[in-house]
Amino acid sequence: MADPATYRPAPGEIPDAPGVYRFRDEHGRVVYVGKAKSLRNRLNSYFQDLAGLHPRTQQMVTTAASVQWTVVGTEVEALALEYSWIKEFDPRFNVKYRDDKSYPYLAVTMADEVPRVQVMRGAKRRGTRYFGPYAHAWAIRETVDLLLRVFPVRTCSAGVFKRAKQQGRPCLLGYIDKCSAPCVGRIGVDEHHQLAQDFCDFMAGDTARFTRRLTARMKEAAAELDFERAARLRDDIATLEKATERNAVVLSDGTDADLFAMAGDELEAAVQVFHVRDGRIRGQRGWVVEKVEDLDDAALVEHLLQQVYGGEDAGTAPGAVPREVLVPVLPANLDEVQAWLSGLRGSRVSVRVPQRGDKRELAATVLRNAEHALALHRTRRAGDLTTRSQALREIQEALDLPSAPLRIECYDVSHNQGTYQSASMVVFEDGLARKSEYRLFSVRGPEGQGARDDTAAMHEVITRRFRRYLAERAESHDLDLGDADDEDAPRSGPVDERTGRPARFAYPPNLVVVDGGPPQVAAAAAAMAELGIDDVALCGLAKRLEEVWVPGEEYPVILQRSSEGLYLLQRVRDEAHRFAITAHRKRRSKGMTASALDDVPGLGPARKAALLRHFGSVKRLRAASAEEIATVPGMGARTAEAVVAALAPAAEPGAAGVGVTPGGSDEAAAASPGTMGT
């Protein structure tokens, strides 16, 4: 008997999304399959106090030894996938139909002269359209009852239909307009057949045409002031949208395909594959692969197919190679790969990228699972203390450091053709991100217009950061390095008097990492040398080949592609890039929507709108006098003079500057957590 606590996932690992979960025993056999609107909420309910669980649930969670899950888009998809896997794995703790019936389907007997909508189970019949499956027959009847308001197709049995035809009087559904009553000739046979065809088209996903038709009728009713009919049509539209939620995990019968998806970076990739047989997902597999070779996506797909289908028993297992192999990128040697797979299968195999329809939607679901698997792998890898210790030790050995770099700071610069230049500083302590220590810089340049290039920007950022460090250390009288007497070095002690916490830049890093190659490393090294900083290690990580550059070295330090140290440096670099580009986009968006009137005291949104409405543009407003501006309703003489002063030509150069901070100091940033010089 297993303790559920031994295999309980960490709280942050389970996604808050619809999906299907599988409990497996110690031998890997599936013992229970379930679906959930929120996987996180449902799975957490299984790991509460055993005394609070149902006895059968207690037995299940103690029999199981692991739990897995698959993310889907909607509850309908979760239902269909649960059905497929209960049939596939026959779990011992799932409720089974004692009479071996299948799940019920919504069926339309299109082969009949007068088609009928009904619930059907068991073997499928020729000439009948099927939709589903549904968890319960009442769910089908509820759906049909709703749709009959728009598609009044016959639902009665053959006996009831024959009797109504003989009597010349329809049944109750005919009187309440939920049947078009073909039995008494209220609608012709051909018209009723077309109505049934429309019903099938709608259930098959062609919803837009019917929704547009109902919407047009609703607008006509509203225009005629027939609000009761308009409200009924509005409810019909909502009903149809709810009843036809798309099911992306159920494909057409006979579909025989494997769908692959990949999500990754330069070092590793997560791969997921869904095995679809007869339109149902019969299995799912996933891997996280290390890119030990320099392969592009096309080459990686080719290697993946070779490993999946090239095993010893892959060619002999029935159904191992499907008719279709759907991949995210076509392999370079497409013809050779298709010929090889066709030889294994014994018939033609098509390898292609899904472009539209249900297969593309299912491919998106597979990709979503691959992205989740990669995020989960990274979380577990980064959270493991042994792995983090190994990563820090590898960095120490590779860079020949006297001790492990317990505090790592990484810097990156982001801009748009030199405008809105922003830089980031991210901090990792003991191999984990410490977001409270992150900082942002607005790059100013020597004239307040931004740096001339990335190297100048990196030099400025490193200079400002370590000048602050020297200033705060000098305040504590613990260290006397360099000249901290500079206007760009605001005085604050090593402890913030307001919060009692250590000052922001009082602690030096063990290692500084810059995003870039030799030019960026040289700029950072020059900045540190100018300030006399000689006890902080420095390196750069070039993205293209993941090379580690050290100041003054002609050749880079090469870490193994599978190295935990390289993985940590890459994660630090990517986090700095993310933080920098987020800040840059925020500044750019704010700058593109800024107005010269924003800083006028006493001028709020209403008054600004009134001015622009009166004068038509800022250009005309700038040409107006204070007296003319004062005539606008809500404007006074003092505010009018402030507007004229703000729009005066002398104010334009300052307004057009990029990355200019009033006062030219980082002091303002010290009052705002997470920013510097913004």
XYZ file of C-alpha atoms in Angstrom:
678
model
C 0.000 0.000 0.000
C 1.527 3.305 -1.149
C 1.386 6.584 0.717
C -0.201 9.224 -1.605
C 2.190 11.824 -0.178
C 5.116 10.021 -1.827
C 3.893 10.791 -5.342
C 1.852 13.952 -4.766
C 2.839 16.646 -7.330
C 4.025 20.001 -6.045
C 1.198 22.585 -5.880
C 2.604 24.722 -8.684
C 3.163 21.817 -11.072
C -0.485 21.010 -11.791
C -2.056 23.330 -14.396
C -5.311 25.107 -13.690
C -6.892 23.963 -16.964
C -9.294 21.305 -18.280
C -7.782 17.900 -18.815
C -7.689 14.175 -18.180
C -5.607 12.489 -15.461
C -4.403 8.912 -15.044
C -3.375 7.161 -11.838
C -0.891 4.306 -12.367
C 0.226 1.584 -9.995
C 3.810 0.555 -9.259
C 3.863 -1.601 -12.400
C 2.750 1.264 -14.652
C -0.792 -0.052 -15.190
C -3.534 2.574 -15.353
C -5.874 2.061 -12.393
C -8.080 5.126 -12.802
C -8.880 7.687 -15.508
C -10.775 10.880 -14.740
C -11.558 14.260 -16.265
C -11.670 17.687 -14.669
C -12.575 21.257 -15.453
C -9.553 22.267 -13.340
C -6.849 19.633 -13.025
C -5.310 21.487 -10.092
C -8.478 21.527 -8.001
C -9.462 17.947 -8.827
C -6.067 16.332 -8.231
C -5.512 18.223 -4.998
C -8.778 16.760 -3.717
C -7.268 13.252 -3.943
C -4.346 14.142 -1.669
C -6.264 15.337 1.365
C -6.533 13.397 4.619
C -7.327 9.772 3.764
C -10.020 9.707 6.455
C -12.004 12.270 4.460
C -12.048 10.213 1.244
C -14.625 7.676 0.120
C -13.427 4.113 0.882
C -13.142 3.266 -2.806
C -11.151 6.473 -3.429
C -8.921 5.608 -0.471
C -8.193 2.241 -2.022
C -7.463 3.821 -5.393
C -4.978 6.462 -4.162
C -3.153 3.931 -1.989
C -2.975 1.423 -4.847
C -1.590 4.051 -7.238
C 2.075 5.000 -7.275
C 2.054 7.940 -9.703
C -0.280 10.362 -11.466
C -0.062 11.919 -14.933
C -2.262 14.399 -16.756
C -2.984 15.723 -20.236
C -4.175 19.272 -20.863
C -7.024 19.872 -23.337
C -8.991 22.922 -24.390
C -12.524 22.381 -23.080
C -14.589 20.126 -20.853
C -16.084 18.514 -23.949
C -12.609 17.494 -25.121
C -11.841 16.158 -21.646
C -15.001 14.043 -21.750
C -14.124 12.525 -25.111
C -10.534 11.793 -24.115
C -11.671 10.218 -20.840
C -14.038 7.954 -22.799
C -11.265 6.890 -25.184
C -8.814 6.049 -22.412
C -11.321 4.175 -20.268
C -11.945 1.968 -23.290
C -8.224 1.750 -24.019
C -6.856 0.961 -20.534
C -9.878 -0.651 -18.808
C -8.937 0.806 -15.374
C -10.033 -1.293 -12.410
C -11.382 1.649 -10.378
C -13.512 3.178 -13.138
C -17.229 2.410 -13.212
C -18.007 0.107 -16.138
C -21.196 -0.641 -18.013
C -22.263 -4.107 -16.867
C -23.991 -4.783 -20.180
C -20.854 -3.727 -22.060
C -22.670 -0.872 -23.757
C -20.679 1.940 -25.259
C -21.201 5.572 -24.443
C -24.396 6.962 -25.990
C -24.274 8.963 -29.216
C -26.594 11.485 -30.804
C -27.649 9.870 -34.091
C -29.515 11.185 -37.155
C -30.899 8.475 -39.441
C -30.201 10.219 -42.743
C -30.806 6.992 -44.684
C -34.532 7.043 -43.731
C -37.088 8.731 -45.932
C -37.998 10.984 -42.992
C -34.789 11.234 -40.866
C -35.092 10.941 -37.104
C -32.915 12.283 -34.265
C -32.399 9.779 -31.447
C -30.036 8.262 -28.872
C -28.043 5.275 -30.137
C -25.534 2.855 -28.624
C -23.618 -0.145 -29.853
C -22.460 -0.809 -33.396
C -22.795 2.017 -35.865
C -25.170 1.692 -38.794
C -24.595 2.714 -42.366
C -26.386 5.888 -43.447
C -26.611 7.301 -39.908
C -24.706 10.386 -38.734
C -23.261 10.146 -35.211
C -22.206 12.915 -32.808
C -20.652 12.452 -29.413
C -19.985 10.516 -27.319
C -21.872 11.860 -24.315
C -21.450 10.852 -20.700
C -25.181 10.254 -20.205
C -28.214 9.773 -22.417
C -29.990 12.632 -20.649
C -27.244 14.967 -21.890
C -28.188 14.055 -25.470
C -31.894 14.563 -24.809
C -31.195 17.925 -23.212
C -29.135 18.991 -26.220
C -31.779 17.809 -28.670
C -34.517 19.545 -26.712
C -32.639 22.808 -27.030
C -31.819 22.418 -30.721
C -35.358 21.476 -31.703
C -36.301 25.114 -31.184
C -34.186 25.969 -34.223
C -34.141 22.631 -36.092
C -37.565 20.974 -35.497
C -36.558 17.542 -36.824
C -38.641 14.440 -36.168
C -37.708 12.587 -32.959
C -40.653 10.176 -32.606
C -40.469 6.407 -33.122
C -41.711 4.674 -36.265
C -44.942 3.593 -34.508
C -45.839 7.086 -33.304
C -45.019 8.539 -36.725
C -47.240 5.976 -38.503
C -50.165 6.489 -36.133
C -50.019 10.294 -36.454
C -49.947 9.948 -40.229
C -53.040 7.723 -40.198
C -54.952 10.017 -37.844
C -53.921 13.221 -39.618
C -53.036 14.813 -36.296
C -49.442 15.460 -35.088
C -48.123 14.579 -31.664
C -47.548 17.067 -28.847
C -44.157 18.169 -30.195
C -45.844 19.241 -33.417
C -48.270 21.449 -31.488
C -45.525 23.186 -29.463
C -43.355 23.825 -32.562
C -40.589 21.376 -31.626
C -41.356 19.193 -34.637
C -42.065 20.314 -38.184
C -44.740 17.566 -38.385
C -43.854 15.866 -41.677
C -46.325 13.150 -40.625
C -49.293 15.374 -41.513
C -47.703 17.162 -44.449
C -46.964 20.418 -42.621
C -43.540 20.189 -44.265
C -42.528 18.199 -47.331
C -40.248 15.164 -47.189
C -37.508 16.949 -49.124
C -37.763 20.037 -46.915
C -37.563 17.897 -43.797
C -34.551 16.066 -45.174
C -32.841 19.421 -45.732
C -33.750 20.438 -42.186
C -32.101 17.259 -40.886
C -29.064 18.002 -43.040
C -28.856 21.491 -41.508
C -29.045 19.892 -38.062
C -26.118 17.614 -38.945
C -24.095 20.467 -40.435
C -24.581 22.493 -37.294
C -23.573 19.605 -35.025
C -20.528 18.980 -37.257
C -19.264 22.493 -36.548
C -20.694 24.635 -39.359
C -22.201 27.012 -36.819
C -21.443 30.438 -38.281
C -24.020 30.198 -41.071
C -26.899 29.435 -38.715
C -25.771 31.897 -36.072
C -25.663 34.660 -38.684
C -29.144 33.742 -39.845
C -30.576 33.877 -36.334
C -28.742 37.120 -35.624
C -30.249 38.734 -38.724
C -33.722 37.584 -37.685
C -33.152 38.913 -34.171
C -32.186 42.346 -35.527
C -35.229 42.382 -37.786
C -37.475 41.592 -34.828
C -35.852 44.333 -32.767
C -36.289 46.829 -35.611
C -39.982 45.926 -35.757
C -40.176 46.459 -31.952
C -41.052 42.782 -31.487
C -38.792 42.494 -28.469
C -40.305 39.252 -27.222
C -39.356 37.428 -30.422
C -35.954 39.138 -30.454
C -35.278 37.932 -26.903
C -36.302 34.393 -27.839
C -33.947 34.440 -30.838
C -31.179 35.813 -28.635
C -31.670 32.867 -26.290
C -31.655 30.503 -29.265
C -28.268 31.863 -30.362
C -26.834 31.390 -26.880
C -28.256 27.871 -26.737
C -26.696 26.885 -30.052
C -23.305 28.276 -29.068
C -23.383 26.274 -25.839
C -24.626 23.080 -27.473
C -21.949 23.006 -30.163
C -18.772 23.571 -28.219
C -16.026 22.247 -30.487
C -14.428 18.924 -29.638
C -10.844 19.062 -30.862
C -9.771 15.672 -29.531
C -12.271 13.641 -31.566
C -11.515 13.300 -35.272
C -13.528 11.686 -38.032
C -13.884 7.924 -37.985
C -11.064 6.161 -39.753
C -8.455 8.798 -38.907
C -5.170 6.985 -38.332
C -2.392 9.408 -37.396
C 0.359 10.339 -34.951
C 0.594 14.042 -34.076
C 3.953 15.393 -32.888
C 4.721 18.753 -31.286
C 7.921 20.302 -29.926
C 8.665 23.160 -27.554
C 12.200 24.064 -26.552
C 15.283 26.232 -26.827
C 18.907 25.866 -27.895
C 19.722 23.253 -25.233
C 16.687 21.020 -24.893
C 13.218 20.365 -26.241
C 10.056 18.738 -24.959
C 8.357 16.418 -27.428
C 4.793 15.157 -27.212
C 2.965 12.723 -29.480
C -0.709 11.764 -29.533
C -1.502 8.408 -31.149
C -4.886 8.648 -32.918
C -6.528 5.466 -34.151
C -10.052 5.335 -35.626
C -10.516 8.987 -34.733
C -9.725 8.491 -31.028
C -6.623 9.302 -29.019
C -5.392 5.864 -27.992
C -2.199 6.958 -26.291
C 0.178 9.761 -25.453
C 3.946 9.831 -25.017
C 6.371 12.547 -24.049
C 10.118 13.127 -23.808
C 12.517 15.899 -22.910
C 15.545 15.605 -25.195
C 18.908 17.348 -24.882
C 20.215 18.896 -28.088
C 23.698 17.454 -27.921
C 24.059 18.160 -31.653
C 23.586 21.504 -33.396
C 20.319 20.584 -35.140
C 17.559 22.736 -36.555
C 13.899 21.797 -36.128
C 13.737 19.896 -39.433
C 16.720 17.721 -38.520
C 15.362 17.212 -35.005
C 12.034 15.977 -36.413
C 13.865 13.519 -38.670
C 15.882 12.134 -35.742
C 12.720 11.949 -33.652
C 10.865 9.874 -36.253
C 13.849 7.541 -36.540
C 13.857 6.923 -32.792
C 10.073 6.524 -32.455
C 9.533 4.208 -35.424
C 12.998 2.668 -35.777
C 12.913 0.484 -32.655
C 13.309 -3.249 -32.787
C 9.566 -3.941 -32.654
C 8.279 -0.740 -34.254
C 7.983 -2.245 -37.695
C 6.262 -5.429 -36.577
C 3.787 -4.120 -33.988
C 0.328 -3.783 -35.563
C -0.598 -0.152 -36.036
C 2.829 1.065 -34.936
C 3.202 3.231 -38.053
C -0.027 5.089 -38.946
C -1.238 6.293 -42.322
C -0.436 9.909 -41.411
C 2.410 11.399 -39.402
C 1.687 15.039 -38.569
C 4.740 17.057 -37.532
C 5.405 20.740 -36.694
C 8.163 21.042 -39.347
C 8.791 18.853 -42.370
C 12.087 16.925 -42.283
C 14.689 17.951 -44.837
C 14.742 14.488 -46.483
C 10.951 14.219 -46.742
C 10.820 11.712 -49.611
C 13.315 9.363 -47.967
C 11.524 9.522 -44.604
C 8.135 8.792 -46.218
C 9.590 5.886 -48.192
C 11.177 4.447 -45.039
C 7.943 4.719 -43.019
C 5.921 3.266 -45.911
C 8.245 0.281 -45.957
C 7.737 -0.284 -42.243
C 3.960 -0.055 -42.543
C 3.606 -1.956 -45.788
C 1.498 0.796 -47.372
C 1.818 4.488 -48.108
C 2.535 6.836 -45.183
C 2.105 10.597 -45.487
C 4.282 12.982 -43.440
C 2.921 16.525 -43.418
C 2.205 19.652 -41.367
C -1.502 20.138 -40.512
C -2.716 23.443 -41.935
C -6.393 23.682 -41.024
C -9.369 21.935 -39.498
C -9.631 19.485 -36.622
C -6.123 18.091 -37.049
C -4.593 21.542 -36.714
C -6.655 22.143 -33.565
C -5.533 18.830 -32.093
C -1.925 19.679 -33.014
C -2.322 22.882 -30.987
C -3.467 20.768 -28.021
C -0.378 18.557 -28.401
C 1.830 21.674 -28.486
C 0.163 22.977 -25.339
C 1.079 19.734 -23.565
C 4.671 19.950 -24.847
C 5.005 23.503 -23.506
C 3.616 22.420 -20.155
C 5.978 19.427 -20.033
C 8.977 21.684 -20.731
C 7.923 24.187 -18.055
C 7.432 21.358 -15.574
C 10.846 19.894 -16.433
C 12.527 23.271 -15.936
C 10.728 23.870 -12.644
C 11.785 20.497 -11.261
C 15.311 20.894 -12.566
C 15.752 24.413 -11.161
C 14.155 23.504 -7.846
C 16.434 20.573 -7.143
C 19.092 21.571 -4.592
C 21.599 18.975 -5.789
C 21.255 20.125 -9.387
C 21.673 23.782 -8.434
C 24.768 22.969 -6.415
C 26.220 21.062 -9.347
C 25.483 24.001 -11.692
C 27.232 26.503 -9.425
C 30.200 24.153 -9.025
C 30.512 23.733 -12.810
C 30.463 27.515 -13.310
C 33.109 27.918 -10.626
C 35.377 25.357 -12.306
C 34.805 26.667 -15.841
C 35.572 30.298 -14.916
C 38.282 29.399 -12.392
C 36.549 31.239 -9.553
C 37.780 31.042 -5.955
C 34.297 30.046 -4.730
C 30.884 29.147 -6.120
C 29.000 32.217 -7.448
C 26.153 32.262 -4.936
C 24.936 35.660 -6.202
C 24.806 36.122 -9.971
C 23.688 39.359 -11.648
C 22.893 39.467 -15.357
C 22.448 42.581 -17.530
C 20.754 43.050 -20.889
C 19.908 46.094 -23.035
C 16.749 46.453 -25.121
C 15.806 49.248 -27.538
C 14.081 49.953 -30.831
C 16.619 51.421 -33.297
C 18.210 53.333 -30.444
C 15.003 54.725 -28.945
C 13.483 54.002 -25.527
C 16.701 52.330 -24.435
C 16.126 50.167 -21.363
C 18.389 47.813 -19.468
C 17.665 45.122 -16.910
C 19.482 43.653 -13.945
C 18.251 40.279 -12.711
C 19.593 38.524 -9.640
C 19.936 34.798 -8.960
C 20.945 33.689 -5.482
C 21.882 30.062 -4.883
C 20.692 29.254 -8.395
C 17.164 30.669 -7.910
C 15.690 33.919 -9.185
C 15.300 36.619 -6.545
C 12.801 38.940 -8.190
C 12.711 41.440 -5.341
C 16.292 42.358 -6.325
C 15.542 42.954 -10.020
C 16.232 46.493 -11.289
C 15.512 48.503 -14.421
C 17.641 51.268 -15.940
C 16.728 53.990 -18.437
C 19.822 54.391 -20.585
C 20.610 58.105 -20.913
C 23.907 58.505 -22.736
C 26.305 61.430 -22.303
C 23.788 64.013 -23.606
C 20.568 62.515 -22.314
C 19.586 61.182 -25.732
C 20.532 57.550 -25.164
C 23.747 55.613 -25.739
C 25.302 55.400 -29.187
C 25.273 51.578 -29.244
C 24.838 48.489 -27.054
C 28.404 48.548 -25.748
C 28.093 52.168 -24.590
C 24.748 51.323 -22.984
C 26.291 48.336 -21.174
C 29.207 50.508 -19.987
C 26.768 53.084 -18.584
C 24.588 50.530 -16.810
C 27.525 48.699 -15.180
C 29.031 52.041 -14.148
C 25.825 53.248 -12.532
C 25.195 49.980 -10.737
C 28.690 49.707 -9.178
C 28.916 53.430 -8.457
C 25.846 52.957 -6.323
C 27.489 49.945 -4.688
C 30.610 51.941 -3.841
C 28.553 54.833 -2.494
C 26.471 52.651 -0.207
C 29.499 50.714 1.009
C 31.327 53.972 1.695
C 28.370 55.140 3.801
C 28.809 52.069 5.981
C 32.579 52.766 6.302
C 33.221 49.102 5.603
C 34.968 49.604 2.261
C 36.808 52.417 0.513
C 37.114 51.674 -3.165
C 37.240 54.293 -5.896
C 35.797 57.786 -5.860
C 32.128 57.728 -4.911
C 31.840 61.532 -4.960
C 29.637 61.820 -8.027
C 26.280 63.392 -8.679
C 25.034 60.096 -10.041
C 25.642 58.358 -6.724
C 22.872 59.304 -4.271
C 23.739 58.919 -0.618
C 21.868 56.215 1.228
C 23.158 54.022 4.001
C 23.508 50.271 3.831
C 20.170 50.015 5.633
C 17.038 51.726 4.309
C 15.815 53.952 7.115
C 12.182 53.605 6.005
C 12.005 49.835 5.741
C 14.962 48.696 7.850
C 16.045 46.442 4.983
C 19.549 46.365 3.474
C 20.197 49.073 0.894
C 19.550 47.978 -2.652
C 23.068 48.010 -4.035
C 25.058 47.400 -0.852
C 25.922 43.811 -1.773
C 28.244 42.988 -4.679
C 27.632 39.937 -6.860
C 30.051 37.057 -7.085
C 29.555 36.945 -10.843
C 28.323 39.467 -13.420
C 26.908 38.009 -16.637
C 26.204 40.212 -19.660
C 24.060 39.192 -22.610
C 26.475 39.278 -25.521
C 29.924 38.424 -26.766
C 33.396 40.032 -26.558
C 32.280 43.672 -27.252
C 29.738 43.699 -24.419
C 32.146 41.905 -22.070
C 34.907 44.398 -22.858
C 32.569 47.348 -22.177
C 31.497 45.907 -18.825
C 35.113 45.110 -17.882
C 36.184 48.681 -18.702
C 33.408 50.116 -16.530
C 34.388 47.933 -13.573
C 38.082 48.740 -14.020
C 37.385 52.484 -14.041
C 35.677 52.129 -10.652
C 38.384 49.902 -9.226
C 36.140 46.827 -8.936
C 38.518 43.883 -9.085
C 36.846 41.329 -6.809
C 33.794 40.568 -8.986
C 34.016 37.964 -11.763
C 32.667 38.813 -15.212
C 31.601 36.805 -18.248
C 29.298 37.084 -21.250
C 26.988 34.529 -22.820
C 26.623 34.756 -26.599
C 23.254 33.442 -27.698
C 24.054 31.980 -31.118
C 26.469 29.252 -30.012
C 26.008 29.569 -26.223
C 29.686 30.491 -25.802
C 30.953 31.902 -22.483
C 33.340 34.828 -22.982
C 35.787 36.021 -20.305
C 37.519 39.453 -20.411
C 40.902 39.444 -22.099
C 40.595 35.925 -23.498
C 40.916 35.296 -27.215
C 38.800 32.138 -27.189
C 35.541 31.421 -25.351
C 34.976 28.928 -22.576
C 32.958 26.008 -23.945
C 30.609 24.218 -21.570
C 29.020 20.899 -22.473
C 25.579 21.274 -24.040
C 24.131 19.081 -21.276
C 25.974 20.992 -18.552
C 23.917 22.145 -15.582
C 26.198 25.179 -15.361
C 25.390 26.209 -18.935
C 21.713 25.606 -18.263
C 21.821 27.986 -15.271
C 23.696 30.677 -17.218
C 21.205 30.364 -20.047
C 18.275 30.678 -17.667
C 19.805 33.797 -16.078
C 20.451 35.329 -19.509
C 16.939 34.569 -20.786
C 15.386 36.064 -17.652
C 17.405 39.273 -18.107
C 16.312 39.454 -21.743
C 12.662 38.949 -20.791
C 12.816 41.599 -18.090
C 14.577 44.130 -20.359
C 12.257 43.714 -23.315
C 9.200 43.966 -21.068
C 10.471 47.285 -19.684
C 11.320 48.542 -23.165
C 7.866 47.727 -24.521
C 6.227 49.425 -21.556
C 8.264 52.604 -22.072
C 7.661 52.554 -25.817
C 3.899 52.153 -25.393
C 3.807 54.948 -22.849
C 5.956 57.204 -25.034
C 3.808 56.646 -28.117
C 0.677 57.699 -26.221
C 2.264 60.605 -24.314
C 1.078 64.145 -24.897
C 2.731 67.518 -24.321
C -0.255 68.351 -22.109
C 0.308 65.451 -19.699
C 2.539 67.415 -17.311
C 0.512 70.625 -17.161
C -0.547 71.136 -13.506
C -4.286 71.268 -13.003
C -5.051 69.881 -16.471
C -6.914 66.585 -16.197
C -8.372 64.277 -18.874
C -11.639 66.245 -19.152
C -9.910 69.581 -19.700
C -7.442 68.078 -22.188
C -10.320 66.611 -24.163
C -12.126 69.967 -24.093
C -9.035 71.785 -25.407
C -8.454 69.322 -28.238
C -12.137 69.366 -29.117
C -12.130 73.187 -29.250
C -8.873 73.726 -31.185
C -8.812 70.465 -33.145
C -5.091 69.692 -32.703
C -2.067 70.416 -30.521
C -0.590 72.477 -33.373
C -3.501 74.923 -33.315
C -3.499 74.916 -29.531
C 0.200 75.878 -29.517
C -0.559 78.871 -31.762
C -3.333 80.106 -29.457
C -2.849 82.776 -26.806
C -3.591 82.402 -23.115
C -6.703 84.565 -23.531
C -8.048 82.311 -26.289
C -7.378 79.206 -24.240
C -9.116 80.733 -21.214
C -12.340 81.030 -23.234
C -12.690 77.226 -23.354
C -15.316 76.091 -20.800
C -13.667 74.898 -17.596
C -10.342 76.677 -18.238
C -9.075 79.474 -15.996
C -6.464 82.135 -16.642
C -3.789 80.414 -14.536
C -4.289 77.038 -16.227
C -4.293 78.723 -19.646
C -0.924 80.318 -18.901
C 0.423 76.933 -17.760
C -0.687 75.389 -21.074
C 1.034 78.142 -23.055
C 4.235 77.639 -21.027
C 4.147 73.863 -21.534
C 3.712 74.202 -25.304
C 6.339 76.917 -25.734
C 9.126 76.007 -28.235
C 11.740 76.033 -25.455
C 10.041 73.019 -23.878
C 10.244 70.893 -27.027
C 13.868 69.588 -26.784
C 13.351 68.305 -23.262
C 10.084 66.662 -24.261
C 11.699 64.910 -27.205
C 14.578 63.395 -25.246
C 14.852 59.650 -24.969
C 15.382 58.108 -21.562
C 15.753 61.487 -19.789
C 15.047 61.518 -16.085
C 14.323 64.885 -14.411
C 17.303 65.877 -12.305
C 19.640 63.485 -14.117
C 19.937 61.234 -11.084
C 19.046 57.744 -9.983
C 17.799 59.199 -6.727
C 14.211 59.274 -7.910
C 14.384 55.603 -8.671
C 15.359 54.750 -5.129
C 11.860 55.681 -4.029
C 10.271 53.193 -6.420
C 10.854 49.419 -5.972
C 12.114 47.549 -9.007
C 13.225 50.599 -11.049
C 16.351 52.649 -11.453
C 16.544 55.859 -13.415
C 13.063 55.548 -14.922
